[in-house]
PDB file of C-alpha atoms in Angstrom:
ATOM      1  CA  MET A 975      16.457 -47.075 -24.074  1.00 92.00           C
ATOM      2  CA  ARG A 976      17.994 -43.691 -23.954  1.00 96.00           C
ATOM      3  CA  VAL A 977      15.690 -40.837 -23.572  1.00 97.00           C
ATOM      4  CA  GLY A 978      16.223 -37.117 -24.292  1.00 97.00           C
ATOM      5  CA  ILE A 979      14.560 -35.428 -21.103  1.00 95.00           C
ATOM      6  CA  VAL A 980      14.145 -31.537 -21.119  1.00 91.00           C
ATOM      7  CA  LYS A 981      15.779 -29.960 -18.213  1.00 85.00           C
ATOM      8  CA  HIS A 982      13.068 -27.660 -17.078  1.00 88.00           C
ATOM      9  CA  VAL A 983      10.099 -28.227 -14.625  1.00 91.00           C
ATOM     10  CA  ASN A 984       7.398 -28.025 -17.256  1.00 91.00           C
ATOM     11  CA  ALA A 985       8.467 -31.250 -18.705  1.00 94.00           C
ATOM     12  CA  ARG A 986       8.515 -33.359 -15.206  1.00 95.00           C
ATOM     13  CA  PRO A 987       4.821 -34.637 -15.638  1.00 97.00           C
ATOM     14  CA  LEU A 988       5.749 -36.121 -18.955  1.00 97.00           C
ATOM     15  CA  THR A 989       9.467 -37.419 -18.237  1.00 97.00           C
ATOM     16  CA  LEU A 990       9.083 -38.275 -14.476  1.00 97.00           C
ATOM     17  CA  TYR A 991       8.473 -42.125 -15.462  1.00 97.00           C
ATOM     18  CA  PHE A 992      11.566 -42.345 -17.366  1.00 97.00           C
ATOM     19  CA  GLU A 993      13.825 -40.799 -15.058  1.00 96.00           C
ATOM     20  CA  GLU A 994      12.435 -43.294 -12.294  1.00 95.00           C
ATOM     21  CA  ASN A 995      12.251 -46.596 -14.325  1.00 93.00           C
ATOM     22  CA  GLN A 996      15.806 -48.161 -14.834  1.00 89.00           C
ATOM     23  CA  GLY A 997      14.782 -49.518 -17.987  1.00 91.00           C
ATOM     24  CA  PHE A 998      15.585 -46.066 -19.447  1.00 96.00           C
ATOM     25  CA  GLU A 999      18.701 -43.869 -19.772  1.00 96.00           C
ATOM     26  CA  GLY A1000      17.802 -40.187 -19.235  1.00 95.00           C
ATOM     27  CA  ILE A1001      20.005 -37.579 -21.225  1.00 96.00           C
ATOM     28  CA  TYR A1002      19.180 -34.371 -19.839  1.00 94.00           C
ATOM     29  CA  ASP A1003      19.496 -30.976 -22.113  1.00 91.00           C
ATOM     30  CA  HIS A1004      17.580 -28.322 -23.486  1.00 86.00           C
ATOM     31  CA  PRO A1005      15.219 -29.046 -26.445  1.00 86.00           C
ATOM     32  CA  SER A1006      17.523 -27.218 -29.216  1.00 84.00           C
ATOM     33  CA  GLN A1007      20.161 -29.910 -28.280  1.00 90.00           C
ATOM     34  CA  LEU A1008      17.894 -32.882 -27.885  1.00 93.00           C
ATOM     35  CA  ILE A1009      16.742 -32.470 -31.404  1.00 94.00           C
ATOM     36  CA  GLN A1010      20.531 -32.922 -32.535  1.00 94.00           C
ATOM     37  CA  ASP A1011      20.819 -35.888 -30.162  1.00 95.00           C
ATOM     38  CA  LEU A1012      17.859 -37.598 -31.734  1.00 96.00           C
ATOM     39  CA  LEU A1013      18.859 -36.928 -35.367  1.00 95.00           C
ATOM     40  CA  ALA A1014      22.206 -38.384 -34.471  1.00 95.00           C
ATOM     41  CA  ARG A1015      20.730 -41.373 -32.933  1.00 95.00           C
ATOM     42  CA  LYS A1016      22.410 -40.587 -29.384  1.00 96.00           C
ATOM     43  CA  VAL A1017      18.958 -40.910 -28.124  1.00 96.00           C
ATOM     44  CA  ASP A1018      16.185 -43.388 -28.897  1.00 96.00           C
ATOM     45  CA  PHE A1019      13.384 -40.716 -28.342  1.00 97.00           C
ATOM     46  CA  ALA A1020      13.357 -37.383 -27.142  1.00 97.00           C
ATOM     47  CA  LEU A1021      10.951 -34.466 -26.033  1.00 96.00           C
ATOM     48  CA  VAL A1022      11.840 -31.939 -28.533  1.00 95.00           C
ATOM     49  CA  SER A1023      10.442 -28.359 -29.679  1.00 92.00           C
ATOM     50  CA  SER A1024       7.205 -28.845 -31.776  1.00 95.00           C
ATOM     51  CA  ILE A1025       8.853 -26.835 -34.603  1.00 95.00           C
ATOM     52  CA  GLU A1026      11.397 -29.454 -35.150  1.00 95.00           C
ATOM     53  CA  VAL A1027       8.955 -32.230 -36.037  1.00 95.00           C
ATOM     54  CA  LEU A1028       7.695 -30.196 -38.751  1.00 95.00           C
ATOM     55  CA  ARG A1029      11.292 -29.480 -40.108  1.00 95.00           C
ATOM     56  CA  HIS A1030      12.231 -33.075 -39.742  1.00 95.00           C
ATOM     57  CA  SER A1031       9.245 -34.734 -40.718  1.00 94.00           C
ATOM     58  CA  ASP A1032      11.197 -36.587 -43.454  1.00 94.00           C
ATOM     59  CA  GLN A1033      13.117 -38.496 -40.498  1.00 95.00           C
ATOM     60  CA  LEU A1034      11.003 -38.356 -37.420  1.00 95.00           C
ATOM     61  CA  ASP A1035       7.423 -39.192 -36.394  1.00 95.00           C
ATOM     62  CA  PHE A1036       5.846 -37.961 -32.972  1.00 96.00           C
ATOM     63  CA  PHE A1037       3.148 -38.834 -30.708  1.00 96.00           C
ATOM     64  CA  SER A1038       0.565 -35.955 -31.112  1.00 95.00           C
ATOM     65  CA  GLU A1039      -1.696 -36.972 -28.176  1.00 97.00           C
ATOM     66  CA  VAL A1040       0.450 -35.441 -25.340  1.00 97.00           C
ATOM     67  CA  GLY A1041       3.126 -32.967 -24.800  1.00 97.00           C
ATOM     68  CA  VAL A1042       3.675 -29.445 -23.441  1.00 96.00           C
ATOM     69  CA  PHE A1043       0.830 -27.189 -24.289  1.00 97.00           C
ATOM     70  CA  ALA A1044      -0.636 -24.168 -23.198  1.00 96.00           C
ATOM     71  CA  GLY A1045      -3.960 -22.330 -23.215  1.00 95.00           C
ATOM     72  CA  LYS A1046      -4.417 -18.518 -22.478  1.00 94.00           C
ATOM     73  CA  LYS A1047      -1.000 -18.477 -20.356  1.00 93.00           C
ATOM     74  CA  VAL A1048       2.136 -20.261 -19.840  1.00 92.00           C
ATOM     75  CA  ARG A1049       4.230 -18.152 -17.856  1.00 89.00           C
ATOM     76  CA  SER A1050       7.662 -19.848 -18.855  1.00 88.00           C
ATOM     77  CA  ILE A1051       7.956 -18.153 -22.383  1.00 92.00           C
ATOM     78  CA  LEU A1052       8.257 -14.507 -21.854  1.00 95.00           C
ATOM     79  CA  PHE A1053       9.161 -11.783 -24.148  1.00 96.00           C
ATOM     80  CA  PHE A1054      10.762  -8.515 -22.696  1.00 96.00           C
ATOM     81  CA  LYS A1055       9.727  -5.567 -24.515  1.00 96.00           C
ATOM     82  CA  ASN A1056      12.110  -2.535 -23.684  1.00 96.00           C
ATOM     83  CA  SER A1057       9.702   0.226 -23.268  1.00 94.00           C
ATOM     84  CA  THR A1058      12.865   2.591 -23.414  1.00 95.00           C
ATOM     85  CA  GLU A1059      13.909   1.936 -26.984  1.00 94.00           C
ATOM     86  CA  LYS A1060      12.361   2.125 -30.425  1.00 92.00           C
ATOM     87  CA  PHE A1061       9.571  -0.435 -31.314  1.00 92.00           C
ATOM     88  CA  PRO A1062       9.437  -2.970 -32.953  1.00 93.00           C
ATOM     89  CA  PRO A1063      13.144  -3.487 -32.589  1.00 93.00           C
ATOM     90  CA  GLU A1064      15.349  -4.644 -35.487  1.00 91.00           C
ATOM     91  CA  THR A1065      16.996  -7.120 -33.382  1.00 93.00           C
ATOM     92  CA  VAL A1066      15.583  -9.456 -30.563  1.00 95.00           C
ATOM     93  CA  TYR A1067      17.993 -11.583 -28.187  1.00 94.00           C
ATOM     94  CA  THR A1068      16.428 -14.871 -27.463  1.00 92.00           C
ATOM     95  CA  ASP A1069      17.020 -17.893 -25.308  1.00 86.00           C
ATOM     96  CA  SER A1070      18.899 -20.659 -27.304  1.00 80.00           C
ATOM     97  CA  GLY A1071      17.160 -23.395 -25.478  1.00 74.00           C
ATOM     98  CA  SER A1072      14.059 -23.626 -27.282  1.00 78.00           C
ATOM     99  CA  ARG A1073      13.652 -23.181 -31.159  1.00 87.00           C
ATOM    100  CA  THR A1074       9.844 -23.341 -30.909  1.00 91.00           C
ATOM    101  CA  SER A1075       9.589 -20.252 -28.834  1.00 91.00           C
ATOM    102  CA  VAL A1076      11.995 -18.247 -31.254  1.00 92.00           C
ATOM    103  CA  ALA A1077       9.700 -19.288 -34.005  1.00 94.00           C
ATOM    104  CA  LEU A1078       6.454 -18.367 -32.227  1.00 95.00           C
ATOM    105  CA  LEU A1079       7.876 -15.081 -31.224  1.00 95.00           C
ATOM    106  CA  GLN A1080       8.742 -14.393 -35.212  1.00 95.00           C
ATOM    107  CA  CYS A1081       4.917 -15.673 -35.886  1.00 97.00           C
ATOM    108  CA  LEU A1082       3.487 -13.110 -33.483  1.00 97.00           C
ATOM    109  CA  PHE A1083       5.481 -10.029 -34.590  1.00 96.00           C
ATOM    110  CA  HIS A1084       4.288 -11.169 -38.199  1.00 96.00           C
ATOM    111  CA  LEU A1085       0.831 -10.966 -37.058  1.00 97.00           C
ATOM    112  CA  THR A1086       1.066  -7.967 -34.844  1.00 97.00           C
ATOM    113  CA  TYR A1087       3.719  -5.667 -36.633  1.00 95.00           C
ATOM    114  CA  LYS A1088       3.967  -7.266 -40.027  1.00 95.00           C
ATOM    115  CA  THR A1089       7.519  -7.526 -39.638  1.00 93.00           C
ATOM    116  CA  ILE A1090      10.190 -10.246 -38.460  1.00 93.00           C
ATOM    117  CA  PRO A1091      13.071  -9.012 -36.499  1.00 90.00           C
ATOM    118  CA  LYS A1092      16.559 -10.541 -36.731  1.00 91.00           C
ATOM    119  CA  VAL A1093      17.143 -12.935 -34.084  1.00 92.00           C
ATOM    120  CA  VAL A1094      20.113 -13.584 -31.894  1.00 93.00           C
ATOM    121  CA  SER A1095      20.288 -16.632 -30.111  1.00 90.00           C
ATOM    122  CA  LEU A1096      22.233 -16.451 -26.863  1.00 91.00           C
ATOM    123  CA  PRO A1097      22.512 -18.900 -23.573  1.00 90.00           C
ATOM    124  CA  ALA A1098      19.968 -17.892 -21.061  1.00 89.00           C
ATOM    125  CA  ALA A1099      22.886 -16.417 -18.740  1.00 90.00           C
ATOM    126  CA  GLU A1100      23.703 -14.081 -21.382  1.00 93.00           C
ATOM    127  CA  ILE A1101      20.114 -13.090 -21.781  1.00 92.00           C
ATOM    128  CA  GLU A1102      19.724 -12.354 -18.038  1.00 92.00           C
ATOM    129  CA  GLU A1103      23.028 -10.183 -18.150  1.00 93.00           C
ATOM    130  CA  LEU A1104      21.500  -8.105 -20.799  1.00 93.00           C
ATOM    131  CA  LEU A1105      18.335  -7.489 -19.119  1.00 94.00           C
ATOM    132  CA  SER A1106      20.118  -6.408 -15.914  1.00 94.00           C
ATOM    133  CA  SER A1107      21.821  -3.897 -18.181  1.00 94.00           C
ATOM    134  CA  GLY A1108      18.524  -2.596 -19.358  1.00 94.00           C
ATOM    135  CA  LYS A1109      19.210  -2.715 -23.017  1.00 92.00           C
ATOM    136  CA  GLY A1110      17.610  -4.428 -25.770  1.00 94.00           C
ATOM    137  CA  SER A1111      14.460  -6.612 -26.077  1.00 95.00           C
ATOM    138  CA  HIS A1112      14.578 -10.223 -25.286  1.00 95.00           C
ATOM    139  CA  MET A1113      12.914 -13.573 -24.939  1.00 94.00           C
ATOM    140  CA  LEU A1114      13.549 -16.397 -22.363  1.00 93.00           C
ATOM    141  CA  PHE A1115      12.341 -19.844 -21.858  1.00 87.00           C
ATOM    142  CA  GLY A1116      11.740 -22.475 -19.183  1.00 87.00           C
ATOM    143  CA  ASP A1117      12.987 -22.097 -15.679  1.00 86.00           C
ATOM    144  CA  HIS A1118      14.710 -19.077 -16.574  1.00 88.00           C
ATOM    145  CA  ALA A1119      11.913 -17.302 -17.474  1.00 88.00           C
ATOM    146  CA  LEU A1120       9.817 -18.664 -14.352  1.00 89.00           C
ATOM    147  CA  LEU A1121      12.662 -17.233 -12.173  1.00 88.00           C
ATOM    148  CA  SER A1122      13.129 -13.990 -14.194  1.00 91.00           C
ATOM    149  CA  LYS A1123      13.296 -10.676 -12.458  1.00 90.00           C
ATOM    150  CA  THR A1124      13.356  -7.383 -14.359  1.00 92.00           C
ATOM    151  CA  ASP A1125      12.944  -3.777 -14.058  1.00 92.00           C
ATOM    152  CA  SER A1126       9.145  -2.990 -14.852  1.00 92.00           C
ATOM    153  CA  LYS A1127      10.297   0.618 -15.728  1.00 94.00           C
ATOM    154  CA  ILE A1128      12.190  -0.751 -18.676  1.00 96.00           C
ATOM    155  CA  PHE A1129      10.524  -3.764 -19.639  1.00 96.00           C
ATOM    156  CA  GLU A1130       7.035  -4.901 -20.361  1.00 95.00           C
ATOM    157  CA  THR A1131       6.808  -8.602 -19.618  1.00 96.00           C
ATOM    158  CA  ILE A1132       4.439 -10.475 -22.375  1.00 96.00           C
ATOM    159  CA  ASP A1133       3.660 -14.171 -22.387  1.00 95.00           C
ATOM    160  CA  LEU A1134       3.838 -15.689 -25.553  1.00 96.00           C
ATOM    161  CA  ALA A1135       0.975 -18.182 -25.011  1.00 96.00           C
ATOM    162  CA  SER A1136      -1.411 -15.040 -24.083  1.00 97.00           C
ATOM    163  CA  TRP A1137      -0.070 -13.294 -26.862  1.00 97.00           C
ATOM    164  CA  TRP A1138      -0.836 -16.222 -29.401  1.00 98.00           C
ATOM    165  CA  PHE A1139      -4.227 -16.569 -27.900  1.00 98.00           C
ATOM    166  CA  GLU A1140      -5.048 -12.914 -28.077  1.00 97.00           C
ATOM    167  CA  LYS A1141      -4.114 -13.202 -32.085  1.00 98.00           C
ATOM    168  CA  THR A1142      -5.583 -16.447 -32.825  1.00 98.00           C
ATOM    169  CA  GLU A1143      -7.832 -17.626 -30.101  1.00 98.00           C
ATOM    170  CA  LEU A1144      -6.075 -20.840 -30.277  1.00 98.00           C
ATOM    171  CA  TYR A1145      -3.915 -22.905 -27.758  1.00 98.00           C
ATOM    172  CA  PHE A1146      -0.199 -23.560 -28.544  1.00 97.00           C
ATOM    173  CA  ALA A1147       1.741 -26.710 -28.509  1.00 97.00           C
ATOM    174  CA  PHE A1148       5.374 -26.182 -27.336  1.00 94.00           C
ATOM    175  CA  ALA A1149       6.869 -29.838 -27.430  1.00 95.00           C
ATOM    176  CA  PHE A1150       6.403 -33.231 -28.509  1.00 97.00           C
ATOM    177  CA  TRP A1151       7.982 -36.916 -28.155  1.00 97.00           C
ATOM    178  CA  ALA A1152       9.635 -37.549 -31.185  1.00 97.00           C
ATOM    179  CA  TYR A1153      11.369 -40.755 -32.431  1.00 96.00           C
ATOM    180  CA  PRO A1154      13.039 -41.873 -35.799  1.00 95.00           C
ATOM    181  CA  ARG A1155      10.315 -43.257 -38.246  1.00 92.00           C
ATOM    182  CA  GLN A1156      11.932 -46.625 -38.489  1.00 86.00           C
ATOM    183  CA  ALA A1157      11.809 -46.997 -34.689  1.00 88.00           C
ATOM    184  CA  ASN A1158      10.158 -50.069 -33.117  1.00 87.00           C
ATOM    185  CA  LEU A1159       8.378 -48.195 -30.400  1.00 90.00           C
ATOM    186  CA  ASN A1160       4.816 -48.221 -29.294  1.00 91.00           C
ATOM    187  CA  PRO A1161       3.984 -44.571 -28.614  1.00 91.00           C
ATOM    188  CA  SER A1162       1.480 -45.556 -26.135  1.00 93.00           C
ATOM    189  CA  ILE A1163       4.280 -45.631 -23.475  1.00 96.00           C
ATOM    190  CA  PHE A1164       4.215 -41.765 -23.657  1.00 97.00           C
ATOM    191  CA  LYS A1165       0.392 -41.633 -22.422  1.00 97.00           C
ATOM    192  CA  GLN A1166       1.576 -44.265 -19.685  1.00 97.00           C
ATOM    193  CA  ALA A1167       4.094 -42.076 -18.895  1.00 97.00           C
ATOM    194  CA  LEU A1168       2.032 -38.766 -18.415  1.00 98.00           C
ATOM    195  CA  ASP A1169      -0.406 -40.939 -16.438  1.00 98.00           C
ATOM    196  CA  TYR A1170       2.588 -41.770 -14.030  1.00 98.00           C
ATOM    197  CA  GLY A1171       3.606 -38.019 -13.700  1.00 97.00           C
ATOM    198  CA  LYS A1172      -0.257 -37.063 -12.958  1.00 97.00           C
ATOM    199  CA  LYS A1173      -0.330 -39.479 -10.297  1.00 97.00           C
ATOM    200  CA  ASN A1174       2.929 -38.176  -8.867  1.00 97.00           C
ATOM    201  CA  LEU A1175       2.322 -34.510  -9.311  1.00 96.00           C
ATOM    202  CA  THR A1176       2.084 -33.630  -5.719  1.00 95.00           C
ATOM    203  CA  ARG A1177       5.656 -35.334  -5.145  1.00 95.00           C
ATOM    204  CA  ILE A1178       6.919 -33.151  -8.378  1.00 95.00           C
ATOM    205  CA  ILE A1179       5.800 -30.064  -6.895  1.00 95.00           C
ATOM    206  CA  GLU A1180       7.171 -30.825  -3.452  1.00 93.00           C
ATOM    207  CA  LYS A1181      10.526 -31.862  -4.668  1.00 91.00           C
ATOM    208  CA  GLU A1182      10.849 -28.662  -6.485  1.00 89.00           C
ATOM    209  CA  ALA A1183      12.330 -26.245  -3.957  1.00 87.00           C
ATOM    210  CA  ARG A1184      12.973 -23.264  -6.526  1.00 87.00           C
ATOM    211  CA  PHE A1185       9.465 -22.169  -6.909  1.00 88.00           C
ATOM    212  CA  PRO A1186       6.592 -21.656  -4.159  1.00 89.00           C
ATOM    213  CA  LYS A1187       3.888 -24.646  -3.990  1.00 92.00           C
ATOM    214  CA  GLU A1188       1.104 -22.421  -4.986  1.00 92.00           C
ATOM    215  CA  THR A1189       2.985 -21.023  -8.092  1.00 90.00           C
ATOM    216  CA  LEU A1190       3.418 -24.854  -9.194  1.00 92.00           C
ATOM    217  CA  GLU A1191       0.129 -26.026  -8.579  1.00 94.00           C
ATOM    218  CA  VAL A1192      -1.404 -23.366 -10.730  1.00 93.00           C
ATOM    219  CA  TYR A1193       1.236 -23.597 -13.224  1.00 93.00           C
ATOM    220  CA  PHE A1194       0.668 -27.334 -13.574  1.00 94.00           C
ATOM    221  CA  THR A1195      -3.201 -27.536 -13.152  1.00 93.00           C
ATOM    222  CA  GLN A1196      -4.530 -24.377 -14.681  1.00 93.00           C
ATOM    223  CA  GLU A1197      -1.881 -23.203 -17.311  1.00 93.00           C
ATOM    224  CA  LEU A1198       0.014 -26.206 -18.691  1.00 95.00           C
ATOM    225  CA  ILE A1199      -1.832 -28.580 -20.742  1.00 97.00           C
ATOM    226  CA  PHE A1200      -0.527 -31.986 -21.113  1.00 97.00           C
ATOM    227  CA  GLU A1201      -3.066 -33.838 -23.279  1.00 97.00           C
ATOM    228  CA  THR A1202      -4.188 -32.594 -26.676  1.00 97.00           C
ATOM    229  CA  ASN A1203      -7.633 -30.965 -27.299  1.00 97.00           C
ATOM    230  CA  PRO A1204      -9.220 -29.467 -30.515  1.00 98.00           C
ATOM    231  CA  LEU A1205      -7.860 -25.988 -29.567  1.00 98.00           C
ATOM    232  CA  VAL A1206      -4.256 -27.235 -29.244  1.00 98.00           C
ATOM    233  CA  LYS A1207      -4.492 -29.279 -32.639  1.00 97.00           C
ATOM    234  CA  LYS A1208      -6.055 -26.068 -34.409  1.00 98.00           C
ATOM    235  CA  GLY A1209      -3.258 -24.119 -32.836  1.00 98.00           C
ATOM    236  CA  PHE A1210      -0.414 -26.440 -33.823  1.00 98.00           C
ATOM    237  CA  LEU A1211      -1.788 -26.565 -37.523  1.00 97.00           C
ATOM    238  CA  LYS A1212      -1.923 -22.592 -37.383  1.00 98.00           C
ATOM    239  CA  PHE A1213       1.504 -22.611 -36.130  1.00 97.00           C
ATOM    240  CA  SER A1214       2.929 -24.874 -39.034  1.00 97.00           C
ATOM    241  CA  GLU A1215       0.996 -22.862 -41.664  1.00 97.00           C
ATOM    242  CA  LEU A1216       2.545 -19.834 -40.385  1.00 97.00           C
ATOM    243  CA  CYS A1217       6.118 -21.037 -40.273  1.00 96.00           C
ATOM    244  CA  ASP A1218       5.611 -22.483 -43.724  1.00 95.00           C
ATOM    245  CA  GLU A1219       4.521 -19.250 -44.842  1.00 95.00           C
ATOM    246  CA  LEU A1220       7.307 -17.161 -43.370  1.00 95.00           C
ATOM    247  CA  GLY A1221       9.938 -19.838 -44.315  1.00 94.00           C
ATOM    248  CA  LEU A1222      10.770 -20.940 -40.853  1.00 93.00           C
ATOM    249  CA  LEU A1223      10.549 -24.381 -41.713  1.00 91.00           C
ATOM    250  CA  HIS A1224      13.927 -24.845 -43.748  1.00 77.00           C
ATOM    251  CA  HIS A1225      16.079 -22.531 -41.817  1.00 49.00           C
ATOM    252  CA  THR A1226      15.907 -20.870 -38.254  1.00 44.00           C
ATOM    253  CA  LYS A1227      16.554 -17.263 -39.527  1.00 39.00           C
ATOM    254  CA  THR A1228      18.740 -16.982 -36.507  1.00 37.00           C
ATOM    255  CA  GLU A1229      22.227 -15.832 -35.723  1.00 35.00           C
ATOM    256  CA  SER A1230      24.448 -16.596 -32.544  1.00 30.00           C
ATOM    257  CA  PHE A1231      27.387 -14.804 -31.145  1.00 27.00           C
TER     258      PHE A1231
END
């Protein structure tokens, strides 16, 4: 079976089983591309942005019991508020890799400032260049966020999961395993895969050389959540209601260069 696997380290506990089992062929990309591959049937199932299971509920089903979730902090979804420019900004430049992160940012602006900025979606490398220039306000996702370095005199770094919890007192669901509604698939395989990832968490951490071991231990065991709980479920319901209210389920309200 062909599996859509997210490139970033936060997905490893969910995807390691499929990466190491010869019965599966891994297709590696960002969530924003994997949803396109899934809809085009280029993969049999994929880990996709949570907003996409809402947008494509007529075509896709998803396994709600496991995924990439966060409590009071996520560290890998960051908004960089430019303290030297007018705020709130008319435009925010966002990482094109995750559509849920973009929608979450729009919901948070609505909850906090009663406005939604224009969103320009760009590759992470271009966002990083803009951050280096000290211009604009930006959002980064995944490994790019974890590895980001900015001038604290210019940018205030805001964790989107922390911001969401501050506004709602709920947790946030970033990604789920999704598959076509007519697929002959036993979704219990996703729980089996997570169990395998949890058993091999030490190996996942030791294999990842880009981050300090201590950072990943905290990230995986104290910040990320991989199994659903009442606060995740209520948070996802709140997110879906907000996205529906703001018209984000039918179109992305984004532009790209």
